[in-house]
């Protein structure tokens, strides 16, 4: 019996090695030698007997025991599995900072499917088999195709564990938040340990965030994996062992989720179901934001605001970095530099600016009547402790500091009250920085691992925990405390919280940015994959410091960064102390004019941006998207075309806009952009793109039976120009656009513009509300859908009735139709001819206006 088990295990391992590595003659001979050696050991009795295993069928899965090891696989949904494992009779606490209890305890019934050599079950979407000897897990689709398979048994080394999966040659990996390096994580290894990484580079790891989630993508099919473990963890995608990807942590529970698409967008939406969707931000948060470390006086802040308005550069927010504080102490004001903070904020509000104030999480260790945050925190016992029970202190910007114990609900509630005065003064947003946490006088630049946190949180058993366990969630719980505190102070207004450090699920509380980047062309190039992977990892609202935080950019670099930043979710121009000025006017009038044009374009696109934001709040789909998210079947072999060098710098803004800067933005050589399907338009001119089909490499194995909707990618030759950024619009898109404003506080004056790009599946939508409150949850919103089709009579545009009770700011719709020309020149609305008719712009657009009474309309152009 022991020989038979050993034979099966060795044979299966070798077969997997042959499939993955594809050995040559020498490798095959070596494998046969190892196989023979294993057989000899088995026959001689030297191989230990595998422990007997037994299974218990569950209504929603199965639990298997082999010796002291328990392995439990349950189905939360037909397409979502939760996998837990533990040693001994008692499972670890079923609690999570990332996945809410209601989601963790979701359940669907399964059909048992065990046999003599495995235990398992199936749902309507997945089949699970657990090897009876090794407890290795194989997941298949209903047709029997392997979707995911353990490469090795679960391995423990003390408290640490490692989970290993077979890595097919054509599988790619995305996610883990804004890790540096290429978009694809394949052949890379990453550590998750929140770290202050000033001036990080392309190979720097770890950095600010720990999001232990990734997407696998193979031949157009996607799965998601979330390891819900807050300890220091590592993810290796074939760097150590070709043919195997693995992940694990130094301690904590073996608790992970596997979920099937098969489309990548479905995986993103399921991850949002597991960890939460981001809240709908205030509208102003999508506007242009100006920041610096620091605008050091009240006069300088007002000067910046006045210059933005005088130069007619649209903007919505100005940031106050730490120098507004007295001696860098959070929740204080330097009255010498800012003698009238409420008055300054009032002046800025009158100019339609929103003020965002930094509030680092460290509290200065300054007892006394002049610093209430310390005294009230000590009185409430709100700070983390040393193992001996004393309050832990570390040195940060104010000097010696103490740190709130955010794993206590009481401490988070206390933290929220600290914002009362700033909120009363009129501040609209808050910025949680340094919350990895960053500590200056520590050899690890963070808290010692033995610092003690107290968990007092619904869903958790009350207990203490070491910083080694809490470190990666500390920044997220800081942003949670800020978000909840602002909700408590002003329940009717949407908070804006910006955080640097976070964990899976942190998108429920804050937007984020990529941290302290540098003013270099390489960092501009790095921004796109970082934001794309953040978007795939739950953070639909993210950005990078436009211009680069550290160092001074050349005028050309600043211009290009502002151009690209105009199409990213959070558009904040920021700079470090000591660097040169980076405001849009720096470098002269010619540079300023280019930058102004792109910022203005962002504001004209605000209806489209805000519609995407509302979609993200419901579905988790990001605003900035890699091409494969919308076009998983763009290539003949269905690999992600984002991995092709010409497309490496490209990204989508929603489903309809494709931004195509050069893959290496500092180069002046001509380059070739790749478009994922036929039928694209130039956003700037409205002209249809004439592109040639992209030839497939001879090494590509083309699917003999490709999906019907696979369209060969197109190549577009381009030449870099300082004042140009190639932006393309998908054929079939209907883009809602607004008249230009200088701030989202302003009501646009004029008609709503619909840019209609003729093509298949022609559709678009618009969402609108007051941009600041939660009244939309009671129906105070406006939603419209648009569709168009070309038929024998001409072009038909359908405009839906207004849904919701929020009033439109327009009374008229102005339509621009690209890529189609009428024959008769007639315009009919609801079957009635309109005398005003249509006109044609010089660039070929068909233009007409119709009244919009909110009841919807059927428009025909002949």
PDB file of N, CA and C in Angstrom, residues 381-472:
ATOM      1  N   UNK A 381      -6.410  56.015  26.962  1.00  0.00           N
ATOM      2  CA  UNK A 381      -5.586  54.825  26.767  1.00  0.00           C
ATOM      3  C   UNK A 381      -5.617  54.388  25.302  1.00  0.00           C
ATOM      4  N   UNK A 382      -5.323  55.335  24.401  1.00  0.00           N
ATOM      5  CA  UNK A 382      -5.495  55.090  22.973  1.00  0.00           C
ATOM      6  C   UNK A 382      -4.203  54.806  22.215  1.00  0.00           C
ATOM      7  N   UNK A 383      -3.071  54.647  22.897  1.00  0.00           N
ATOM      8  CA  UNK A 383      -1.813  54.481  22.179  1.00  0.00           C
ATOM      9  C   UNK A 383      -1.262  53.068  22.329  1.00  0.00           C
ATOM     10  N   UNK A 384      -0.512  52.635  21.305  1.00  0.00           N
ATOM     11  CA  UNK A 384       0.036  51.278  21.329  1.00  0.00           C
ATOM     12  C   UNK A 384       1.109  51.194  22.412  1.00  0.00           C
ATOM     13  N   UNK A 385       1.349  49.951  22.862  1.00  0.00           N
ATOM     14  CA  UNK A 385       2.193  49.725  24.035  1.00  0.00           C
ATOM     15  C   UNK A 385       3.440  48.917  23.694  1.00  0.00           C
ATOM     16  N   UNK A 386       4.419  49.073  24.534  1.00  0.00           N
ATOM     17  CA  UNK A 386       5.550  48.158  24.560  1.00  0.00           C
ATOM     18  C   UNK A 386       5.138  46.865  25.256  1.00  0.00           C
ATOM     19  N   UNK A 387       5.920  45.813  25.110  1.00  0.00           N
ATOM     20  CA  UNK A 387       5.569  44.562  25.795  1.00  0.00           C
ATOM     21  C   UNK A 387       5.448  44.694  27.307  1.00  0.00           C
ATOM     22  N   UNK A 388       6.154  45.676  27.897  1.00  0.00           N
ATOM     23  CA  UNK A 388       6.074  45.846  29.356  1.00  0.00           C
ATOM     24  C   UNK A 388       4.883  46.696  29.786  1.00  0.00           C
ATOM     25  N   UNK A 389       4.053  47.099  28.844  1.00  0.00           N
ATOM     26  CA  UNK A 389       2.862  47.879  29.176  1.00  0.00           C
ATOM     27  C   UNK A 389       3.040  49.370  29.084  1.00  0.00           C
ATOM     28  N   UNK A 390       4.242  49.856  28.895  1.00  0.00           N
ATOM     29  CA  UNK A 390       4.456  51.297  28.730  1.00  0.00           C
ATOM     30  C   UNK A 390       4.073  51.709  27.318  1.00  0.00           C
ATOM     31  N   UNK A 391       3.838  53.000  27.131  1.00  0.00           N
ATOM     32  CA  UNK A 391       3.445  53.505  25.812  1.00  0.00           C
ATOM     33  C   UNK A 391       4.669  53.538  24.896  1.00  0.00           C
ATOM     34  N   UNK A 392       4.506  52.979  23.718  1.00  0.00           N
ATOM     35  CA  UNK A 392       5.601  52.975  22.748  1.00  0.00           C
ATOM     36  C   UNK A 392       5.793  54.378  22.184  1.00  0.00           C
ATOM     37  N   UNK A 393       7.039  54.801  22.020  1.00  0.00           N
ATOM     38  CA  UNK A 393       7.351  56.082  21.392  1.00  0.00           C
ATOM     39  C   UNK A 393       8.368  55.863  20.270  1.00  0.00           C
ATOM     40  N   UNK A 394       8.248  56.677  19.250  1.00  0.00           N
ATOM     41  CA  UNK A 394       9.206  56.676  18.147  1.00  0.00           C
ATOM     42  C   UNK A 394       9.346  58.092  17.625  1.00  0.00           C
ATOM     43  N   UNK A 395      10.413  58.352  16.897  1.00  0.00           N
ATOM     44  CA  UNK A 395      10.689  59.695  16.403  1.00  0.00           C
ATOM     45  C   UNK A 395      10.198  59.827  14.970  1.00  0.00           C
ATOM     46  N   UNK A 396       9.357  60.861  14.749  1.00  0.00           N
ATOM     47  CA  UNK A 396       8.887  61.187  13.407  1.00  0.00           C
ATOM     48  C   UNK A 396       8.992  62.708  13.262  1.00  0.00           C
ATOM     49  N   UNK A 397       8.205  63.324  12.381  1.00  0.00           N
ATOM     50  CA  UNK A 397       8.363  64.752  12.101  1.00  0.00           C
ATOM     51  C   UNK A 397       8.292  65.644  13.344  1.00  0.00           C
ATOM     52  N   UNK A 398       7.412  65.408  14.307  1.00  0.00           N
ATOM     53  CA  UNK A 398       7.390  66.301  15.480  1.00  0.00           C
ATOM     54  C   UNK A 398       8.476  65.982  16.498  1.00  0.00           C
ATOM     55  N   UNK A 399       9.281  64.960  16.233  1.00  0.00           N
ATOM     56  CA  UNK A 399      10.188  64.446  17.248  1.00  0.00           C
ATOM     57  C   UNK A 399       9.564  63.229  17.917  1.00  0.00           C
ATOM     58  N   UNK A 400       9.788  63.095  19.196  1.00  0.00           N
ATOM     59  CA  UNK A 400       9.269  61.946  19.943  1.00  0.00           C
ATOM     60  C   UNK A 400       7.739  61.911  19.842  1.00  0.00           C
ATOM     61  N   UNK A 401       7.196  60.754  19.447  1.00  0.00           N
ATOM     62  CA  UNK A 401       5.763  60.651  19.159  1.00  0.00           C
ATOM     63  C   UNK A 401       5.196  59.332  19.675  1.00  0.00           C
ATOM     64  N   UNK A 402       3.883  59.334  19.847  1.00  0.00           N
ATOM     65  CA  UNK A 402       3.138  58.130  20.217  1.00  0.00           C
ATOM     66  C   UNK A 402       2.150  57.829  19.093  1.00  0.00           C
ATOM     67  N   UNK A 403       1.567  56.622  19.133  1.00  0.00           N
ATOM     68  CA  UNK A 403       0.838  56.135  17.963  1.00  0.00           C
ATOM     69  C   UNK A 403      -0.495  55.519  18.368  1.00  0.00           C
ATOM     70  N   UNK A 404      -1.598  55.980  17.768  1.00  0.00           N
ATOM     71  CA  UNK A 404      -2.919  55.444  18.116  1.00  0.00           C
ATOM     72  C   UNK A 404      -3.026  53.949  17.826  1.00  0.00           C
ATOM     73  N   UNK A 405      -3.803  53.288  18.657  1.00  0.00           N
ATOM     74  CA  UNK A 405      -4.009  51.843  18.539  1.00  0.00           C
ATOM     75  C   UNK A 405      -5.286  51.610  17.726  1.00  0.00           C
ATOM     76  N   UNK A 406      -5.161  51.692  16.389  1.00  0.00           N
ATOM     77  CA  UNK A 406      -6.332  51.720  15.514  1.00  0.00           C
ATOM     78  C   UNK A 406      -7.077  50.392  15.444  1.00  0.00           C
ATOM     79  N   UNK A 407      -6.560  49.333  16.046  1.00  0.00           N
ATOM     80  CA  UNK A 407      -7.313  48.075  16.063  1.00  0.00           C
ATOM     81  C   UNK A 407      -8.387  48.091  17.149  1.00  0.00           C
ATOM     82  N   UNK A 408      -8.493  49.180  17.883  1.00  0.00           N
ATOM     83  CA  UNK A 408      -9.558  49.345  18.881  1.00  0.00           C
ATOM     84  C   UNK A 408     -10.624  50.281  18.313  1.00  0.00           C
ATOM     85  N   UNK A 409     -11.871  49.836  18.332  1.00  0.00           N
ATOM     86  CA  UNK A 409     -12.933  50.691  17.806  1.00  0.00           C
ATOM     87  C   UNK A 409     -13.051  51.985  18.617  1.00  0.00           C
ATOM     88  N   UNK A 410     -12.742  51.921  19.918  1.00  0.00           N
ATOM     89  CA  UNK A 410     -12.807  53.127  20.746  1.00  0.00           C
ATOM     90  C   UNK A 410     -11.755  54.143  20.305  1.00  0.00           C
ATOM     91  N   UNK A 411     -10.577  53.633  19.935  1.00  0.00           N
ATOM     92  CA  UNK A 411      -9.506  54.534  19.507  1.00  0.00           C
ATOM     93  C   UNK A 411      -9.840  55.169  18.171  1.00  0.00           C
ATOM     94  N   UNK A 412     -10.402  54.400  17.266  1.00  0.00           N
ATOM     95  CA  UNK A 412     -10.788  54.983  15.973  1.00  0.00           C
ATOM     96  C   UNK A 412     -11.849  56.063  16.168  1.00  0.00           C
ATOM     97  N   UNK A 413     -12.787  55.834  17.075  1.00  0.00           N
ATOM     98  CA  UNK A 413     -13.814  56.848  17.338  1.00  0.00           C
ATOM     99  C   UNK A 413     -13.182  58.108  17.929  1.00  0.00           C
ATOM    100  N   UNK A 414     -12.221  57.939  18.838  1.00  0.00           N
ATOM    101  CA  UNK A 414     -11.519  59.094  19.411  1.00  0.00           C
ATOM    102  C   UNK A 414     -10.751  59.845  18.324  1.00  0.00           C
ATOM    103  N   UNK A 415     -10.065  59.107  17.467  1.00  0.00           N
ATOM    104  CA  UNK A 415      -9.316  59.742  16.386  1.00  0.00           C
ATOM    105  C   UNK A 415     -10.225  60.609  15.516  1.00  0.00           C
ATOM    106  N   UNK A 416     -11.411  60.105  15.218  1.00  0.00           N
ATOM    107  CA  UNK A 416     -12.339  60.855  14.393  1.00  0.00           C
ATOM    108  C   UNK A 416     -12.715  62.196  15.000  1.00  0.00           C
ATOM    109  N   UNK A 417     -12.775  62.271  16.327  1.00  0.00           N
ATOM    110  CA  UNK A 417     -13.152  63.537  16.970  1.00  0.00           C
ATOM    111  C   UNK A 417     -12.068  64.596  16.822  1.00  0.00           C
ATOM    112  N   UNK A 418     -10.825  64.190  16.543  1.00  0.00           N
ATOM    113  CA  UNK A 418      -9.741  65.153  16.409  1.00  0.00           C
ATOM    114  C   UNK A 418      -9.921  66.060  15.191  1.00  0.00           C
ATOM    115  N   UNK A 419     -10.780  65.659  14.254  1.00  0.00           N
ATOM    116  CA  UNK A 419     -11.007  66.457  13.051  1.00  0.00           C
ATOM    117  C   UNK A 419     -12.069  67.533  13.247  1.00  0.00           C
ATOM    118  N   UNK A 420     -12.678  67.592  14.398  1.00  0.00           N
ATOM    119  CA  UNK A 420     -13.819  68.486  14.596  1.00  0.00           C
ATOM    120  C   UNK A 420     -13.467  69.939  14.277  1.00  0.00           C
ATOM    121  N   UNK A 421     -12.350  70.431  14.779  1.00  0.00           N
ATOM    122  CA  UNK A 421     -12.029  71.843  14.592  1.00  0.00           C
ATOM    123  C   UNK A 421     -11.697  72.145  13.127  1.00  0.00           C
ATOM    124  N   UNK A 422     -10.901  71.269  12.484  1.00  0.00           N
ATOM    125  CA  UNK A 422     -10.567  71.497  11.077  1.00  0.00           C
ATOM    126  C   UNK A 422     -11.820  71.427  10.206  1.00  0.00           C
ATOM    127  N   UNK A 423     -12.710  70.510  10.537  1.00  0.00           N
ATOM    128  CA  UNK A 423     -13.956  70.420   9.787  1.00  0.00           C
ATOM    129  C   UNK A 423     -14.790  71.682   9.985  1.00  0.00           C
ATOM    130  N   UNK A 424     -14.821  72.160  11.209  1.00  0.00           N
ATOM    131  CA  UNK A 424     -15.551  73.395  11.500  1.00  0.00           C
ATOM    132  C   UNK A 424     -14.943  74.573  10.744  1.00  0.00           C
ATOM    133  N   UNK A 425     -13.616  74.547  10.584  1.00  0.00           N
ATOM    134  CA  UNK A 425     -12.947  75.633   9.870  1.00  0.00           C
ATOM    135  C   UNK A 425     -13.208  75.585   8.367  1.00  0.00           C
ATOM    136  N   UNK A 426     -13.731  74.475   7.865  1.00  0.00           N
ATOM    137  CA  UNK A 426     -14.097  74.410   6.461  1.00  0.00           C
ATOM    138  C   UNK A 426     -13.265  73.497   5.597  1.00  0.00           C
ATOM    139  N   UNK A 427     -12.311  72.761   6.170  1.00  0.00           N
ATOM    140  CA  UNK A 427     -11.518  71.828   5.364  1.00  0.00           C
ATOM    141  C   UNK A 427     -12.425  70.732   4.803  1.00  0.00           C
ATOM    142  N   UNK A 428     -12.177  70.347   3.556  1.00  0.00           N
ATOM    143  CA  UNK A 428     -13.045  69.380   2.874  1.00  0.00           C
ATOM    144  C   UNK A 428     -12.415  68.004   2.699  1.00  0.00           C
ATOM    145  N   UNK A 429     -11.112  67.888   2.903  1.00  0.00           N
ATOM    146  CA  UNK A 429     -10.472  66.594   2.715  1.00  0.00           C
ATOM    147  C   UNK A 429      -9.271  66.456   3.623  1.00  0.00           C
ATOM    148  N   UNK A 430      -8.869  65.208   3.858  1.00  0.00           N
ATOM    149  CA  UNK A 430      -7.744  64.949   4.758  1.00  0.00           C
ATOM    150  C   UNK A 430      -6.864  63.856   4.179  1.00  0.00           C
ATOM    151  N   UNK A 431      -5.595  63.996   4.500  1.00  0.00           N
ATOM    152  CA  UNK A 431      -4.536  63.224   3.871  1.00  0.00           C
ATOM    153  C   UNK A 431      -3.765  62.504   4.972  1.00  0.00           C
ATOM    154  N   UNK A 432      -3.880  61.175   5.003  1.00  0.00           N
ATOM    155  CA  UNK A 432      -3.186  60.349   5.997  1.00  0.00           C
ATOM    156  C   UNK A 432      -1.880  59.842   5.401  1.00  0.00           C
ATOM    157  N   UNK A 433      -0.787  60.444   5.817  1.00  0.00           N
ATOM    158  CA  UNK A 433       0.540  60.100   5.310  1.00  0.00           C
ATOM    159  C   UNK A 433       1.327  59.388   6.418  1.00  0.00           C
ATOM    160  N   UNK A 434       2.493  58.865   6.068  1.00  0.00           N
ATOM    161  CA  UNK A 434       3.429  58.279   7.042  1.00  0.00           C
ATOM    162  C   UNK A 434       2.807  57.113   7.811  1.00  0.00           C
ATOM    163  N   UNK A 435       1.797  56.467   7.250  1.00  0.00           N
ATOM    164  CA  UNK A 435       1.022  55.505   8.034  1.00  0.00           C
ATOM    165  C   UNK A 435       1.364  54.055   7.736  1.00  0.00           C
ATOM    166  N   UNK A 436       2.629  53.812   7.332  1.00  0.00           N
ATOM    167  CA  UNK A 436       3.060  52.412   7.160  1.00  0.00           C
ATOM    168  C   UNK A 436       3.116  51.614   8.479  1.00  0.00           C
ATOM    169  N   UNK A 437       3.508  52.120   9.618  1.00  0.00           N
ATOM    170  CA  UNK A 437       3.933  53.487   9.962  1.00  0.00           C
ATOM    171  C   UNK A 437       5.428  53.689   9.740  1.00  0.00           C
ATOM    172  N   UNK A 438       5.779  54.938   9.398  1.00  0.00           N
ATOM    173  CA  UNK A 438       7.166  55.310   9.194  1.00  0.00           C
ATOM    174  C   UNK A 438       7.735  55.858  10.502  1.00  0.00           C
ATOM    175  N   UNK A 439       8.874  55.314  10.912  1.00  0.00           N
ATOM    176  CA  UNK A 439       9.553  55.730  12.156  1.00  0.00           C
ATOM    177  C   UNK A 439      10.995  56.070  11.807  1.00  0.00           C
ATOM    178  N   UNK A 440      11.486  57.219  12.235  1.00  0.00           N
ATOM    179  CA  UNK A 440      12.818  57.665  11.848  1.00  0.00           C
ATOM    180  C   UNK A 440      13.942  56.983  12.626  1.00  0.00           C
ATOM    181  N   UNK A 441      13.737  56.728  13.910  1.00  0.00           N
ATOM    182  CA  UNK A 441      14.834  56.254  14.756  1.00  0.00           C
ATOM    183  C   UNK A 441      14.796  54.747  14.968  1.00  0.00           C
ATOM    184  N   UNK A 442      14.316  54.028  13.976  1.00  0.00           N
ATOM    185  CA  UNK A 442      14.236  52.574  14.084  1.00  0.00           C
ATOM    186  C   UNK A 442      15.100  51.954  12.998  1.00  0.00           C
ATOM    187  N   UNK A 443      15.847  50.896  13.310  1.00  0.00           N
ATOM    188  CA  UNK A 443      16.662  50.260  12.261  1.00  0.00           C
ATOM    189  C   UNK A 443      15.826  49.685  11.129  1.00  0.00           C
ATOM    190  N   UNK A 444      14.552  49.407  11.396  1.00  0.00           N
ATOM    191  CA  UNK A 444      13.659  48.898  10.356  1.00  0.00           C
ATOM    192  C   UNK A 444      12.780  49.999   9.770  1.00  0.00           C
ATOM    193  N   UNK A 445      12.933  51.227  10.256  1.00  0.00           N
ATOM    194  CA  UNK A 445      12.144  52.391   9.815  1.00  0.00           C
ATOM    195  C   UNK A 445      10.650  52.210  10.076  1.00  0.00           C
ATOM    196  N   UNK A 446      10.335  51.341  11.021  1.00  0.00           N
ATOM    197  CA  UNK A 446       8.955  51.189  11.444  1.00  0.00           C
ATOM    198  C   UNK A 446       8.949  50.696  12.885  1.00  0.00           C
ATOM    199  N   UNK A 447       7.784  50.375  13.430  1.00  0.00           N
ATOM    200  CA  UNK A 447       7.686  49.910  14.810  1.00  0.00           C
ATOM    201  C   UNK A 447       8.387  48.563  14.993  1.00  0.00           C
ATOM    202  N   UNK A 448       8.945  48.317  16.165  1.00  0.00           N
ATOM    203  CA  UNK A 448       9.448  46.975  16.463  1.00  0.00           C
ATOM    204  C   UNK A 448       8.325  45.945  16.372  1.00  0.00           C
ATOM    205  N   UNK A 449       8.676  44.739  16.000  1.00  0.00           N
ATOM    206  CA  UNK A 449       7.665  43.705  15.791  1.00  0.00           C
ATOM    207  C   UNK A 449       6.938  43.316  17.066  1.00  0.00           C
ATOM    208  N   UNK A 450       7.544  43.581  18.223  1.00  0.00           N
ATOM    209  CA  UNK A 450       6.904  43.151  19.474  1.00  0.00           C
ATOM    210  C   UNK A 450       6.036  44.229  20.118  1.00  0.00           C
ATOM    211  N   UNK A 451       5.890  45.380  19.449  1.00  0.00           N
ATOM    212  CA  UNK A 451       4.940  46.380  19.954  1.00  0.00           C
ATOM    213  C   UNK A 451       3.558  45.742  20.030  1.00  0.00           C
ATOM    214  N   UNK A 452       2.799  46.098  21.057  1.00  0.00           N
ATOM    215  CA  UNK A 452       1.538  45.408  21.349  1.00  0.00           C
ATOM    216  C   UNK A 452       0.340  46.254  20.922  1.00  0.00           C
ATOM    217  N   UNK A 453      -0.541  45.633  20.120  1.00  0.00           N
ATOM    218  CA  UNK A 453      -1.823  46.224  19.757  1.00  0.00           C
ATOM    219  C   UNK A 453      -2.924  45.441  20.460  1.00  0.00           C
ATOM    220  N   UNK A 454      -3.998  46.143  20.781  1.00  0.00           N
ATOM    221  CA  UNK A 454      -5.146  45.484  21.421  1.00  0.00           C
ATOM    222  C   UNK A 454      -6.299  45.456  20.425  1.00  0.00           C
ATOM    223  N   UNK A 455      -6.766  44.271  20.129  1.00  0.00           N
ATOM    224  CA  UNK A 455      -7.881  44.131  19.194  1.00  0.00           C
ATOM    225  C   UNK A 455      -9.182  44.173  19.978  1.00  0.00           C
ATOM    226  N   UNK A 456      -9.949  45.192  19.701  1.00  0.00           N
ATOM    227  CA  UNK A 456     -11.298  45.330  20.265  1.00  0.00           C
ATOM    228  C   UNK A 456     -12.178  45.783  19.113  1.00  0.00           C
ATOM    229  N   UNK A 457     -12.721  44.816  18.422  1.00  0.00           N
ATOM    230  CA  UNK A 457     -13.332  45.068  17.125  1.00  0.00           C
ATOM    231  C   UNK A 457     -14.462  44.075  16.900  1.00  0.00           C
ATOM    232  N   UNK A 458     -15.643  44.521  16.489  1.00  0.00           N
ATOM    233  CA  UNK A 458     -16.724  43.573  16.183  1.00  0.00           C
ATOM    234  C   UNK A 458     -16.270  42.526  15.177  1.00  0.00           C
ATOM    235  N   UNK A 459     -16.574  41.274  15.490  1.00  0.00           N
ATOM    236  CA  UNK A 459     -16.167  40.170  14.622  1.00  0.00           C
ATOM    237  C   UNK A 459     -14.869  39.523  15.033  1.00  0.00           C
ATOM    238  N   UNK A 460     -14.134  40.135  15.950  1.00  0.00           N
ATOM    239  CA  UNK A 460     -12.883  39.582  16.466  1.00  0.00           C
ATOM    240  C   UNK A 460     -13.035  39.260  17.943  1.00  0.00           C
ATOM    241  N   UNK A 461     -12.359  38.232  18.381  1.00  0.00           N
ATOM    242  CA  UNK A 461     -12.269  37.979  19.809  1.00  0.00           C
ATOM    243  C   UNK A 461     -11.332  39.010  20.431  1.00  0.00           C
ATOM    244  N   UNK A 462     -11.689  39.616  21.556  1.00  0.00           N
ATOM    245  CA  UNK A 462     -10.783  40.581  22.193  1.00  0.00           C
ATOM    246  C   UNK A 462      -9.462  39.909  22.558  1.00  0.00           C
ATOM    247  N   UNK A 463      -8.358  40.495  22.143  1.00  0.00           N
ATOM    248  CA  UNK A 463      -7.039  39.917  22.429  1.00  0.00           C
ATOM    249  C   UNK A 463      -5.971  40.948  22.110  1.00  0.00           C
ATOM    250  N   UNK A 464      -4.755  40.641  22.453  1.00  0.00           N
ATOM    251  CA  UNK A 464      -3.630  41.465  22.034  1.00  0.00           C
ATOM    252  C   UNK A 464      -2.968  40.812  20.826  1.00  0.00           C
ATOM    253  N   UNK A 465      -2.275  41.635  20.066  1.00  0.00           N
ATOM    254  CA  UNK A 465      -1.580  41.144  18.874  1.00  0.00           C
ATOM    255  C   UNK A 465      -0.282  41.925  18.722  1.00  0.00           C
ATOM    256  N   UNK A 466       0.729  41.268  18.213  1.00  0.00           N
ATOM    257  CA  UNK A 466       2.004  41.940  17.993  1.00  0.00           C
ATOM    258  C   UNK A 466       1.933  42.811  16.750  1.00  0.00           C
ATOM    259  N   UNK A 467       2.863  43.766  16.686  1.00  0.00           N
ATOM    260  CA  UNK A 467       2.916  44.598  15.487  1.00  0.00           C
ATOM    261  C   UNK A 467       3.223  43.767  14.244  1.00  0.00           C
ATOM    262  N   UNK A 468       3.894  42.639  14.415  1.00  0.00           N
ATOM    263  CA  UNK A 468       4.173  41.762  13.278  1.00  0.00           C
ATOM    264  C   UNK A 468       2.885  41.328  12.595  1.00  0.00           C
ATOM    265  N   UNK A 469       1.818  41.179  13.354  1.00  0.00           N
ATOM    266  CA  UNK A 469       0.530  40.797  12.786  1.00  0.00           C
ATOM    267  C   UNK A 469      -0.246  41.997  12.259  1.00  0.00           C
ATOM    268  N   UNK A 470      -0.119  43.145  12.898  1.00  0.00           N
ATOM    269  CA  UNK A 470      -0.979  44.296  12.598  1.00  0.00           C
ATOM    270  C   UNK A 470      -0.343  45.262  11.609  1.00  0.00           C
ATOM    271  N   UNK A 471       0.960  45.205  11.436  1.00  0.00           N
ATOM    272  CA  UNK A 471       1.670  46.206  10.636  1.00  0.00           C
ATOM    273  C   UNK A 471       0.990  46.495   9.298  1.00  0.00           C
ATOM    274  N   UNK A 472       0.665  45.473   8.537  1.00  0.00           N
ATOM    275  CA  UNK A 472       0.154  45.683   7.181  1.00  0.00           C
ATOM    276  C   UNK A 472      -1.268  46.247   7.138  1.00  0.00           C
TER     277      UNK A 472
END
